[in-house]
Every structure is written in structure tokens, then in C-alpha cells.
């Protein structure tokens, strides 16, 4: 197992602390992925061991070579796959801290402990920070998070503080916080666990592997996901390449990465066949993906190319409308996650996704992650203040 630069192919030992190549390229872990579907299925069905119940470590042969005793697991993953109106929804908001980030964090924190780190850090729009804080608490590490001041949801901030992290509220946007945390980690001997860290990607691959397992390894036509900092887009492409090479699936699903129109640099790049890297000043109600300069750009481009994938954008109105639909199904998700259904609607209307194609939307965060986004949009007749009198009940329900 080595860290390979995806730009110049230089390789580094996997126990070095580094996140990019000397040439500036992003690093990726390469190994032959072994492991058998039957073993994964057996662990899931019959074992009560935490590492077998974990939807990450159940696939450990493809995640990280590590002593079982070193693994820091909640356990995470093992999320539900819902089918509603002919679309599958893989609900990553059912992870222990309420978002998909736990899948990457269990691996990055396990690696942090192996490397002897004392402190870990990230920049975050709120979910990575909550996940980092929870896993750091479990592993006994110091947690430091950099968030754009005033720009993450109250619930995510509170959750991060509750697990005990030190929170640096950066006056600036996510991209400024991201820049700063990289510099801080280099200078202050702190281990960086943003998705630029290739070990995060190894954990997040298991979203795809587990949904394939949920579907009894019968690959869907499309996997649809929100795209912000592009860690997940990178992970999904790698997961599909490896699953295909290992013979776990016999055809490649296509990826559809969906951005908010106000935070759409990857969409702008896609429209020009990724000839140039784009940066924007991001603004959208979906604060989780309010990101203008995503760090995993090159790895994500490879994912789109390798899966014959596409990138789409949706407006805030379209994504909030899709969120209302998902919420009213009794499932619920945070705004960023709803870009998936909004994207499916748009791509079906354009004929890009066919009426009979099998689709899995990945819901990345729990409905409780952003309650302000809900309360701002409640129809007046749904919430009525009354005096404690039966007449008021009757008139409110009329
Ligand atoms: N959905 C949710 C709920 C997220 O929190 C994020 C990213 C994404 C989608 C986008 O995933 O960055 O891999 O493209 N949240 C990060 C954070 C930035 O700090 O919590 P991506």
C-alpha cells in the first residue's frame, strides 16, 4: 500500500505524514483490492463484532491494512436504503454523528493514532467538524476545527462543541478556513483530516460498496450525490473502479454529481470538459456545500471521466423544493443532501436519465443538522400558537 501522486505518479510510503506530492498533486492510496462479496455478506448477516457491524470495516480488505485492535470505530455506516417512488435513497444521515463524514473519519482517526498524532484538525462547514470531534473524543486526541464564522448551522456548531473540540471561528468563508488549516497543520504538528487526506477517501468509498451490497451487488444505473469539496465525488469513482476490478460488480454505474448553482465551480469546469480549474465566491442556502474552491478537484475529475459521469447544478429553490419532498416522505435530510433529488428531476426532464433507469440518491446529512432551514420555510397554517382552550384547538384545525 503506497501513496501515489495522481499527477506525476511519484509514490510515498503510506506511513509518511503528507497530503500532497512535492509537485503539488493530490495523493491517492493504491493497492490491489482483495476481499470477497461472500465474506462481506457473511460478516453483515451473522457477526456481532463491532468491526463487522461497521459498514466501513466490514470491507476492511479494501479500506486499510491495520491491526484490528488499532481501529477507532463507533461503529459507523450500516445505514438504510429506502425505496420511494421508484428511487433508492441511501441515508448517510443515519451515521453516528448524523452525516457520511463518519465513514472517512473512522479511517483517518485510526491512521492518526497509528502515526502517533496528538492533535487533529479540519476546516469545515459543520459536518466534518462534528465527526472529527466525536472520533477525537473516542481516541483521546485533541480536536481543533476551523469554521467560517457565523456560516455554519447552529446544530452543527453545538454538536462540535459538545464533543469537546476547540472551535476557531475564522472571519472569512470555508475556502479561507481550508487554506488556514493546511498552513496550521504544517507548522504546528497537527494531523489534517480533511478529505484532502487520502485515508478519508478510503473510508468514504464504503458508501458505494455498502449500497451495492444493499442491492445484492446488482449495480444501479446511476449514483447521484451532492458535490462540495469533492471528497465524496473522488471516493465514489475510486470505489466503483475498485469494485469493478475486484469483480464485485459487472458493470459501472454512472455518477451524477450535483452542485448548488451559487457554489458551482465543478459544474463550470465540467461544461468545458475540465480544461481549466474554476473558483467562485460561493453563496447558497445549503451551507454544507457553500464552497468555492474545492480541494479534491483532480481526483473528482477522474471519477467523472472513469464513470462516464456528469455534473449538474440546481438552484436554491429547486433544492429546497426537493428537500420538502424528501422530508414529507418521512425520511428527511439537510438542504445539501436534497440537491440529489433536485438533480434527478432536472436530469430526467432533460432526458439524460431515462424513466426506467435505477437510481440511488445519497442523502449525506440528517434532517436535524439544519433546523433553521426548516423553520424559515414552514407554512403559516402548520404552526399556530394558541391559548390552552379547546375552542382555540378547534379553530386552529379548521
Ligand atoms: N453533503 C453534506 C451534508 C456535507 O456536509 C458535505 C460536505 C457535502 C455534501 C459535500 O461533500 O465535500 O465531499 O463534496 N461537508 C464538508 C464539511 C465540507 O465540512 O462538513 P464533499
Tab-separated table of C-alpha atoms and ligand atoms in Angstrom:
chain	number	residue	atom	x	y	z
A	1	UNK	CA	0.000	0.000	0.000
A	2	UNK	CA	1.506	3.322	-1.120
A	3	UNK	CA	0.525	6.949	-1.591
A	4	UNK	CA	0.659	7.772	-5.291
A	5	UNK	CA	0.598	11.221	-6.797
A	6	UNK	CA	-2.229	11.298	-9.331
A	7	UNK	CA	-0.371	13.946	-11.352
A	8	UNK	CA	3.272	12.794	-11.582
A	9	UNK	CA	2.929	9.193	-10.291
A	10	UNK	CA	5.620	9.581	-7.638
A	11	UNK	CA	5.000	7.157	-4.733
A	12	UNK	CA	5.481	7.703	-0.995
A	13	UNK	CA	5.292	5.306	1.945
A	14	UNK	CA	1.816	5.248	3.446
A	15	UNK	CA	3.102	5.956	6.962
A	16	UNK	CA	4.540	9.340	5.981
A	17	UNK	CA	2.581	12.378	7.095
A	18	UNK	CA	1.825	14.131	3.840
A	19	UNK	CA	-1.304	15.180	1.971
A	20	UNK	CA	0.084	16.281	-1.384
A	21	UNK	CA	3.040	15.423	-3.589
A	22	UNK	CA	6.118	17.654	-3.834
A	23	UNK	CA	4.765	18.615	-7.280
A	24	UNK	CA	1.533	19.814	-5.647
A	25	UNK	CA	-0.575	16.910	-6.961
A	26	UNK	CA	-3.151	15.097	-4.842
A	27	UNK	CA	-2.287	11.713	-3.370
A	28	UNK	CA	-4.250	8.512	-3.652
A	29	UNK	CA	-3.803	5.176	-1.921
A	30	UNK	CA	-3.195	2.345	-4.358
A	31	UNK	CA	-3.276	-1.311	-3.622
A	32	UNK	CA	-4.799	-4.414	-5.079
A	33	UNK	CA	-8.240	-4.677	-3.520
A	34	UNK	CA	-8.869	-8.197	-2.355
A	35	UNK	CA	-11.791	-9.494	-0.352
A	36	UNK	CA	-14.884	-11.346	-1.415
A	37	UNK	CA	-18.534	-10.426	-1.551
A	38	UNK	CA	-19.469	-13.631	0.250
A	39	UNK	CA	-17.208	-12.706	3.174
A	40	UNK	CA	-18.711	-9.199	3.395
A	41	UNK	CA	-22.229	-10.655	3.256
A	42	UNK	CA	-21.414	-13.219	5.926
A	43	UNK	CA	-19.993	-10.583	8.287
A	44	UNK	CA	-23.040	-8.388	7.824
A	45	UNK	CA	-25.550	-11.174	8.342
A	46	UNK	CA	-24.010	-13.195	11.140
A	47	UNK	CA	-21.328	-11.374	13.131
A	48	UNK	CA	-21.903	-9.164	16.166
A	49	UNK	CA	-18.294	-7.893	16.267
A	50	UNK	CA	-18.190	-4.056	16.010
A	51	UNK	CA	-15.761	-4.163	13.077
A	52	UNK	CA	-18.100	-6.479	11.163
A	53	UNK	CA	-21.189	-4.428	12.013
A	54	UNK	CA	-19.375	-1.269	10.883
A	55	UNK	CA	-20.326	-0.509	7.297
A	56	UNK	CA	-16.737	0.651	6.817
A	57	UNK	CA	-14.609	-2.051	8.448
A	58	UNK	CA	-16.827	-4.847	7.149
A	59	UNK	CA	-14.973	-4.107	3.883
A	60	UNK	CA	-11.594	-3.753	5.624
A	61	UNK	CA	-9.579	-5.623	2.961
A	62	UNK	CA	-10.342	-2.680	0.670
A	63	UNK	CA	-10.034	0.068	3.284
A	64	UNK	CA	-6.829	-0.139	5.350
A	65	UNK	CA	-4.367	-2.826	6.401
A	66	UNK	CA	-4.359	-2.457	10.150
A	67	UNK	CA	-4.332	-4.438	13.377
A	68	UNK	CA	-7.919	-4.873	14.448
A	69	UNK	CA	-7.008	-3.603	17.923
A	70	UNK	CA	-5.978	-0.230	16.479
A	71	UNK	CA	-9.300	0.530	14.825
A	72	UNK	CA	-11.248	3.517	16.225
A	73	UNK	CA	-14.849	2.687	15.339
A	74	UNK	CA	-18.220	3.773	16.737
A	75	UNK	CA	-19.223	1.586	14.665
A	76	UNK	CA	-20.424	3.653	11.701
A	77	UNK	CA	-22.161	3.028	8.384
A	78	UNK	CA	-24.747	0.245	8.106
A	79	UNK	CA	-27.226	2.910	7.024
A	80	UNK	CA	-30.626	2.212	5.491
A	81	UNK	CA	-31.508	2.121	1.826
A	82	UNK	CA	-35.064	3.403	1.296
A	83	UNK	CA	-37.077	2.940	-1.860
A	84	UNK	CA	-39.660	5.656	-2.513
A	85	UNK	CA	-41.454	6.408	-5.776
A	86	UNK	CA	-39.048	4.187	-7.688
A	87	UNK	CA	-35.888	5.902	-6.428
A	88	UNK	CA	-33.479	4.494	-3.839
A	89	UNK	CA	-32.188	6.770	-1.072
A	90	UNK	CA	-29.063	5.699	0.830
A	91	UNK	CA	-29.371	7.652	4.060
A	92	UNK	CA	-25.912	8.566	5.302
A	93	UNK	CA	-27.551	10.922	7.794
A	94	UNK	CA	-28.088	7.772	9.861
A	95	UNK	CA	-24.419	7.620	10.784
A	96	UNK	CA	-23.475	8.108	14.468
A	97	UNK	CA	-22.904	11.872	14.164
A	98	UNK	CA	-25.606	12.369	11.538
A	99	UNK	CA	-23.565	12.584	8.335
A	100	UNK	CA	-21.488	10.480	5.942
A	101	UNK	CA	-18.307	12.033	7.320
A	102	UNK	CA	-18.058	9.314	9.982
A	103	UNK	CA	-17.081	6.796	7.305
A	104	UNK	CA	-13.989	8.748	6.361
A	105	UNK	CA	-13.268	9.864	9.903
A	106	UNK	CA	-13.016	6.353	11.396
A	107	UNK	CA	-10.213	5.612	8.926
A	108	UNK	CA	-8.401	8.957	9.219
A	109	UNK	CA	-8.504	8.848	13.030
A	110	UNK	CA	-7.349	5.229	13.068
A	111	UNK	CA	-4.408	6.333	10.920
A	112	UNK	CA	-3.797	9.365	13.173
A	113	UNK	CA	-3.478	7.053	16.181
A	114	UNK	CA	-1.148	4.714	14.273
A	115	UNK	CA	1.070	7.657	13.356
A	116	UNK	CA	1.230	8.806	16.978
A	117	UNK	CA	-0.610	12.101	16.396
A	118	UNK	CA	-1.683	14.039	19.489
A	119	UNK	CA	-3.985	16.557	17.801
A	120	UNK	CA	-6.131	16.524	14.667
A	121	UNK	CA	-7.739	19.365	12.740
A	122	UNK	CA	-10.009	20.213	9.821
A	123	UNK	CA	-11.745	23.118	8.138
A	124	UNK	CA	-15.460	22.523	7.966
A	125	UNK	CA	-18.931	23.705	7.097
A	126	UNK	CA	-20.059	21.760	10.180
A	127	UNK	CA	-20.373	18.061	9.485
A	128	UNK	CA	-16.705	17.154	9.241
A	129	UNK	CA	-16.070	19.136	12.417
A	130	UNK	CA	-18.773	17.260	14.348
A	131	UNK	CA	-17.456	13.932	13.137
A	132	UNK	CA	-13.842	14.851	13.875
A	133	UNK	CA	-14.789	15.945	17.392
A	134	UNK	CA	-16.621	12.701	18.138
A	135	UNK	CA	-13.833	10.413	16.918
A	136	UNK	CA	-11.143	12.520	18.598
A	137	UNK	CA	-13.059	12.210	21.864
A	138	UNK	CA	-13.150	8.451	21.473
A	139	UNK	CA	-9.445	8.208	20.640
A	140	UNK	CA	-8.298	10.703	23.294
A	141	UNK	CA	-6.886	13.209	20.789
A	142	UNK	CA	-7.063	16.975	20.885
A	143	UNK	CA	-9.609	18.267	18.343
A	144	UNK	CA	-9.247	21.640	16.604
A	145	UNK	CA	-11.736	22.794	13.982
A	146	UNK	CA	-11.690	25.829	11.690
A	147	UNK	CA	-15.160	27.010	10.673
A	148	UNK	CA	-16.319	30.055	8.707
A	149	UNK	CA	-17.582	32.363	11.424
A	150	UNK	CA	-21.362	32.655	11.524
A	151	UNK	CA	-21.797	30.497	8.429
A	152	UNK	CA	-22.456	27.020	9.782
A	153	UNK	CA	-25.741	25.815	11.255
A	154	UNK	CA	-26.287	26.210	14.981
A	155	UNK	CA	-26.868	22.495	15.397
A	156	UNK	CA	-23.551	21.545	13.821
A	157	UNK	CA	-21.661	24.123	15.850
A	158	UNK	CA	-23.294	22.947	19.077
A	159	UNK	CA	-22.625	19.297	18.257
A	160	UNK	CA	-18.952	20.005	17.562
A	161	UNK	CA	-18.594	21.889	20.853
A	162	UNK	CA	-20.485	19.187	22.765
A	163	UNK	CA	-17.956	16.518	21.799
A	164	UNK	CA	-15.229	18.806	23.139
A	165	UNK	CA	-13.449	20.319	20.127
A	166	UNK	CA	-11.734	23.696	20.199
A	167	UNK	CA	-13.529	25.795	17.616
A	168	UNK	CA	-11.675	28.521	15.706
A	169	UNK	CA	-14.258	30.726	14.029
A	170	UNK	CA	-12.449	32.179	11.043
A	171	UNK	CA	-13.600	35.557	9.761
A	172	UNK	CA	-13.962	34.515	6.157
A	173	UNK	CA	-15.542	31.758	4.104
A	174	UNK	CA	-14.896	27.986	4.074
A	175	UNK	CA	-12.194	28.351	1.457
A	176	UNK	CA	-10.265	30.761	3.698
A	177	UNK	CA	-10.621	28.354	6.635
A	178	UNK	CA	-9.377	25.490	4.446
A	179	UNK	CA	-6.336	27.479	3.410
A	180	UNK	CA	-5.558	28.375	7.012
A	181	UNK	CA	-5.901	24.862	8.427
A	182	UNK	CA	-3.427	23.498	5.893
A	183	UNK	CA	-0.874	26.079	6.923
A	184	UNK	CA	-1.590	25.479	10.620
A	185	UNK	CA	-1.180	21.712	10.326
A	186	UNK	CA	2.141	22.090	8.509
A	187	UNK	CA	3.540	24.489	11.084
A	188	UNK	CA	2.062	23.242	14.347
A	189	UNK	CA	2.455	19.474	14.012
A	190	UNK	CA	-1.263	18.731	13.842
A	191	UNK	CA	-2.648	15.891	11.701
A	192	UNK	CA	-5.031	17.154	8.990
A	193	UNK	CA	-8.172	15.062	8.477
A	194	UNK	CA	-10.000	16.969	5.746
A	195	UNK	CA	-10.796	14.869	2.683
A	196	UNK	CA	-7.565	16.029	1.069
A	197	UNK	CA	-6.176	13.330	3.409
A	198	UNK	CA	-6.268	10.158	1.274
A	199	UNK	CA	-7.272	7.981	4.238
A	200	UNK	CA	-10.593	9.834	4.466
A	201	UNK	CA	-11.313	8.822	0.889
A	202	UNK	CA	-10.642	5.155	1.677
A	203	UNK	CA	-13.421	5.193	4.282
A	204	UNK	CA	-15.909	7.102	2.163
A	205	UNK	CA	-15.627	4.540	-0.628
A	206	UNK	CA	-17.706	2.238	1.543
A	207	UNK	CA	-20.842	4.342	0.966
A	208	UNK	CA	-20.789	2.933	-2.544
A	209	UNK	CA	-19.740	-0.584	-1.551
A	210	UNK	CA	-22.469	-0.785	1.059
A	211	UNK	CA	-25.183	0.439	-1.302
A	212	UNK	CA	-24.044	-2.141	-3.847
A	213	UNK	CA	-24.267	-4.751	-1.111
A	214	UNK	CA	-27.759	-3.460	-0.191
A	215	UNK	CA	-28.740	-4.078	-3.834
A	216	UNK	CA	-27.274	-7.602	-3.684
A	217	UNK	CA	-24.395	-6.436	-5.902
A	218	UNK	CA	-26.708	-5.671	-8.819
A	219	UNK	CA	-25.296	-2.267	-9.821
A	220	UNK	CA	-27.751	0.618	-10.373
A	221	UNK	CA	-27.614	2.777	-13.499
A	222	UNK	CA	-26.920	6.000	-11.603
A	223	UNK	CA	-25.476	7.083	-8.274
A	224	UNK	CA	-26.372	10.698	-7.519
A	225	UNK	CA	-24.546	12.768	-4.886
A	226	UNK	CA	-24.056	16.369	-3.731
A	227	UNK	CA	-20.686	17.902	-4.605
A	228	UNK	CA	-18.918	20.498	-2.458
A	229	UNK	CA	-15.280	20.000	-1.520
A	230	UNK	CA	-15.342	16.956	-3.884
A	231	UNK	CA	-14.097	14.352	-1.395
A	232	UNK	CA	-17.104	12.147	-1.924
A	233	UNK	CA	-17.037	12.501	-5.698
A	234	UNK	CA	-13.398	11.355	-5.550
A	235	UNK	CA	-14.225	8.468	-3.241
A	236	UNK	CA	-17.189	7.232	-5.275
A	237	UNK	CA	-15.208	6.954	-8.502
A	238	UNK	CA	-12.406	5.094	-6.741
A	239	UNK	CA	-14.909	2.769	-5.079
A	240	UNK	CA	-16.505	1.916	-8.400
A	241	UNK	CA	-13.189	1.346	-10.178
A	242	UNK	CA	-12.045	-0.967	-7.408
A	243	UNK	CA	-15.357	-2.836	-7.169
A	244	UNK	CA	-15.285	-3.413	-10.899
A	245	UNK	CA	-11.650	-4.553	-10.915
A	246	UNK	CA	-12.285	-6.893	-7.978
A	247	UNK	CA	-15.229	-8.417	-9.840
A	248	UNK	CA	-17.829	-7.377	-7.224
A	249	UNK	CA	-19.939	-5.747	-9.964
A	250	UNK	CA	-20.005	-6.499	-13.658
A	251	UNK	CA	-20.907	-3.047	-14.963
A	252	UNK	CA	-20.153	0.540	-13.974
A	253	UNK	CA	-22.914	2.817	-12.706
A	254	UNK	CA	-22.668	6.444	-13.829
A	255	UNK	CA	-22.043	9.187	-11.281
A	256	UNK	CA	-24.122	12.358	-11.267
A	257	UNK	CA	-22.515	14.996	-9.028
A	258	UNK	CA	-24.892	17.855	-8.210
A	259	UNK	CA	-23.848	21.332	-7.108
A	260	UNK	CA	-25.801	24.310	-5.823
A	261	UNK	CA	-25.923	26.931	-8.569
A	262	UNK	CA	-24.370	29.520	-6.246
A	263	UNK	CA	-21.428	27.235	-5.437
A	264	UNK	CA	-20.790	25.625	-8.787
A	265	UNK	CA	-17.087	25.660	-9.774
A	266	UNK	CA	-17.083	21.944	-10.600
A	267	UNK	CA	-20.138	22.347	-12.829
A	268	UNK	CA	-18.430	25.237	-14.651
A	269	UNK	CA	-15.370	23.040	-15.188
A	270	UNK	CA	-17.468	20.124	-16.417
A	271	UNK	CA	-19.162	22.301	-19.040
A	272	UNK	CA	-15.731	22.966	-20.553
A	273	UNK	CA	-14.540	19.349	-20.380
A	274	UNK	CA	-12.462	20.268	-17.337
A	275	UNK	CA	-9.946	22.223	-19.368
A	276	UNK	CA	-9.423	24.655	-16.513
A	277	UNK	CA	-9.954	24.720	-12.801
A	278	UNK	CA	-12.643	27.151	-11.651
A	279	UNK	CA	-13.035	29.073	-8.399
A	280	UNK	CA	-16.094	31.052	-7.333
A	281	UNK	CA	-17.251	33.058	-4.323
A	282	UNK	CA	-19.880	30.676	-3.009
A	283	UNK	CA	-23.377	31.514	-1.787
A	284	UNK	CA	-26.252	29.052	-1.257
A	285	UNK	CA	-28.796	28.102	1.427
A	286	UNK	CA	-27.146	24.680	1.511
A	287	UNK	CA	-24.389	25.820	3.892
A	288	UNK	CA	-22.728	22.376	3.901
A	289	UNK	CA	-21.681	22.857	0.280
A	290	UNK	CA	-21.045	26.607	0.310
A	291	UNK	CA	-17.579	26.000	-1.139
A	292	UNK	CA	-15.957	27.908	-3.992
A	293	UNK	CA	-12.522	26.305	-4.329
A	294	UNK	CA	-12.826	22.543	-3.752
A	295	UNK	CA	-9.582	20.816	-2.783
A	296	UNK	CA	-10.134	17.392	-4.370
A	297	UNK	CA	-10.665	18.756	-7.877
A	298	UNK	CA	-8.301	16.487	-9.854
A	299	UNK	CA	-9.377	13.266	-8.169
A	300	UNK	CA	-13.024	14.201	-8.743
A	301	UNK	CA	-12.419	14.887	-12.427
A	302	UNK	CA	-11.022	11.350	-12.726
A	303	UNK	CA	-14.176	9.995	-11.061
A	304	UNK	CA	-16.472	11.725	-13.543
A	305	UNK	CA	-14.374	10.597	-16.511
A	306	UNK	CA	-13.978	6.991	-15.345
A	307	UNK	CA	-17.707	6.505	-14.756
A	308	UNK	CA	-18.941	8.359	-17.829
A	309	UNK	CA	-20.394	10.660	-15.206
A	310	UNK	CA	-21.971	14.078	-15.355
A	311	UNK	CA	-22.146	17.234	-13.237
A	312	UNK	CA	-25.347	19.250	-12.857
A	313	UNK	CA	-26.349	22.349	-10.909
A	314	UNK	CA	-29.640	23.189	-9.169
A	315	UNK	CA	-30.963	26.446	-7.741
A	316	UNK	CA	-31.638	27.001	-4.051
A	317	UNK	CA	-35.345	26.950	-4.849
A	318	UNK	CA	-35.067	23.607	-6.633
A	319	UNK	CA	-33.061	22.009	-3.839
A	320	UNK	CA	-35.343	23.312	-1.083
A	321	UNK	CA	-38.335	22.047	-3.035
A	322	UNK	CA	-36.710	18.606	-3.280
A	323	UNK	CA	-35.911	18.742	0.434
A	324	UNK	CA	-39.597	19.336	1.171
A	325	UNK	CA	-40.440	16.207	-0.830
A	326	UNK	CA	-37.832	14.091	0.976
A	327	UNK	CA	-38.925	15.460	4.351
A	328	UNK	CA	-42.601	14.785	3.587
A	329	UNK	CA	-41.755	11.187	2.719
A	330	UNK	CA	-40.939	10.882	6.412
A	331	UNK	CA	-37.246	10.435	5.645
A	332	UNK	CA	-35.819	13.925	5.890
A	333	UNK	CA	-32.372	15.330	5.122
A	334	UNK	CA	-30.426	18.575	5.293
A	335	UNK	CA	-30.541	21.017	2.355
A	336	UNK	CA	-27.264	19.938	0.701
A	337	UNK	CA	-28.461	16.324	0.510
A	338	UNK	CA	-31.587	17.335	-1.388
A	339	UNK	CA	-29.530	18.516	-4.378
A	340	UNK	CA	-29.672	14.824	-5.339
A	341	UNK	CA	-33.426	14.616	-5.889
A	342	UNK	CA	-33.457	18.108	-7.407
A	343	UNK	CA	-30.739	16.922	-9.812
A	344	UNK	CA	-32.647	13.750	-10.695
A	345	UNK	CA	-35.741	15.806	-11.526
A	346	UNK	CA	-33.728	18.042	-13.805
A	347	UNK	CA	-31.819	15.221	-15.492
A	348	UNK	CA	-34.983	13.219	-16.070
A	349	UNK	CA	-36.719	16.242	-17.563
A	350	UNK	CA	-33.763	16.699	-19.926
A	351	UNK	CA	-33.845	13.020	-20.886
A	352	UNK	CA	-30.325	12.405	-19.545
A	353	UNK	CA	-31.702	9.919	-17.017
A	354	UNK	CA	-34.248	7.555	-18.531
A	355	UNK	CA	-37.626	6.877	-16.901
A	356	UNK	CA	-36.795	3.229	-16.218
A	357	UNK	CA	-33.233	3.625	-15.031
A	358	UNK	CA	-32.345	2.556	-11.493
A	359	UNK	CA	-31.141	5.448	-9.378
A	360	UNK	CA	-29.569	5.693	-5.944
A	361	UNK	CA	-29.520	9.164	-4.352
A	362	UNK	CA	-27.075	9.512	-1.472
A	363	UNK	CA	-28.546	11.603	1.355
A	364	UNK	CA	-25.474	12.937	3.087
A	365	UNK	CA	-26.857	14.571	6.243
A	366	UNK	CA	-29.646	14.178	8.801
A	367	UNK	CA	-32.766	16.382	8.854
A	368	UNK	CA	-31.812	17.731	12.316
A	369	UNK	CA	-28.482	19.090	11.080
A	370	UNK	CA	-30.057	22.327	9.903
A	371	UNK	CA	-33.300	23.129	11.726
A	372	UNK	CA	-33.137	26.830	10.796
A	373	UNK	CA	-33.550	25.914	7.142
A	374	UNK	CA	-36.779	24.132	8.096
A	375	UNK	CA	-38.199	26.736	10.447
A	376	UNK	CA	-37.636	29.556	7.955
A	377	UNK	CA	-39.895	27.780	5.466
A	378	UNK	CA	-42.794	26.379	7.487
A	379	UNK	CA	-46.210	27.277	6.021
A	380	UNK	CA	-48.097	29.551	8.395
A	381	UNK	CA	-51.055	27.214	8.847
A	382	UNK	CA	-48.763	24.399	10.022
A	383	UNK	CA	-47.604	26.083	13.220
A	384	UNK	CA	-50.150	28.011	15.253
A	385	UNK	CA	-49.800	29.484	18.721
A	386	UNK	CA	-52.921	29.095	20.851
A	387	UNK	CA	-54.243	29.619	24.354
A	388	UNK	CA	-54.906	26.438	26.374
A	389	UNK	CA	-58.608	26.360	25.395
A	390	UNK	CA	-60.488	23.762	23.345
A	391	UNK	CA	-62.113	26.474	21.210
A	392	UNK	CA	-58.649	27.558	20.045
A	393	UNK	CA	-57.769	23.962	19.100
A	394	UNK	CA	-60.921	23.647	17.064
A	395	UNK	CA	-60.423	26.933	15.248
A	396	UNK	CA	-56.734	26.200	14.564
A	397	UNK	CA	-57.645	22.874	12.960
A	398	UNK	CA	-60.495	24.247	10.867
B	1	LIG	N1	-23.423	16.929	1.943
B	1	LIG	C1	-23.169	17.309	3.210
B	1	LIG	C2	-24.259	17.193	4.207
B	1	LIG	C3	-21.892	17.798	3.559
B	1	LIG	O1	-21.651	18.156	4.808
B	1	LIG	C4	-20.904	17.915	2.556
B	1	LIG	C5	-19.578	18.439	2.875
B	1	LIG	C6	-21.236	17.511	1.263
B	1	LIG	C7	-22.491	17.031	0.993
B	1	LIG	C8	-20.255	17.590	0.142
B	1	LIG	O2	-19.325	16.570	0.175
B	1	LIG	O3	-17.269	17.948	0.288
B	1	LIG	O4	-17.171	15.518	-0.221
B	1	LIG	O5	-18.077	17.124	-1.888
B	1	LIG	N2	-19.270	18.930	4.000
B	1	LIG	C9	-17.921	19.323	4.415
B	1	LIG	C10	-17.895	19.629	5.892
B	1	LIG	C11	-17.312	20.371	3.575
B	1	LIG	O6	-17.014	20.382	6.340
B	1	LIG	O7	-18.722	19.112	6.628
B	1	LIG	P1	-17.868	16.789	-0.459
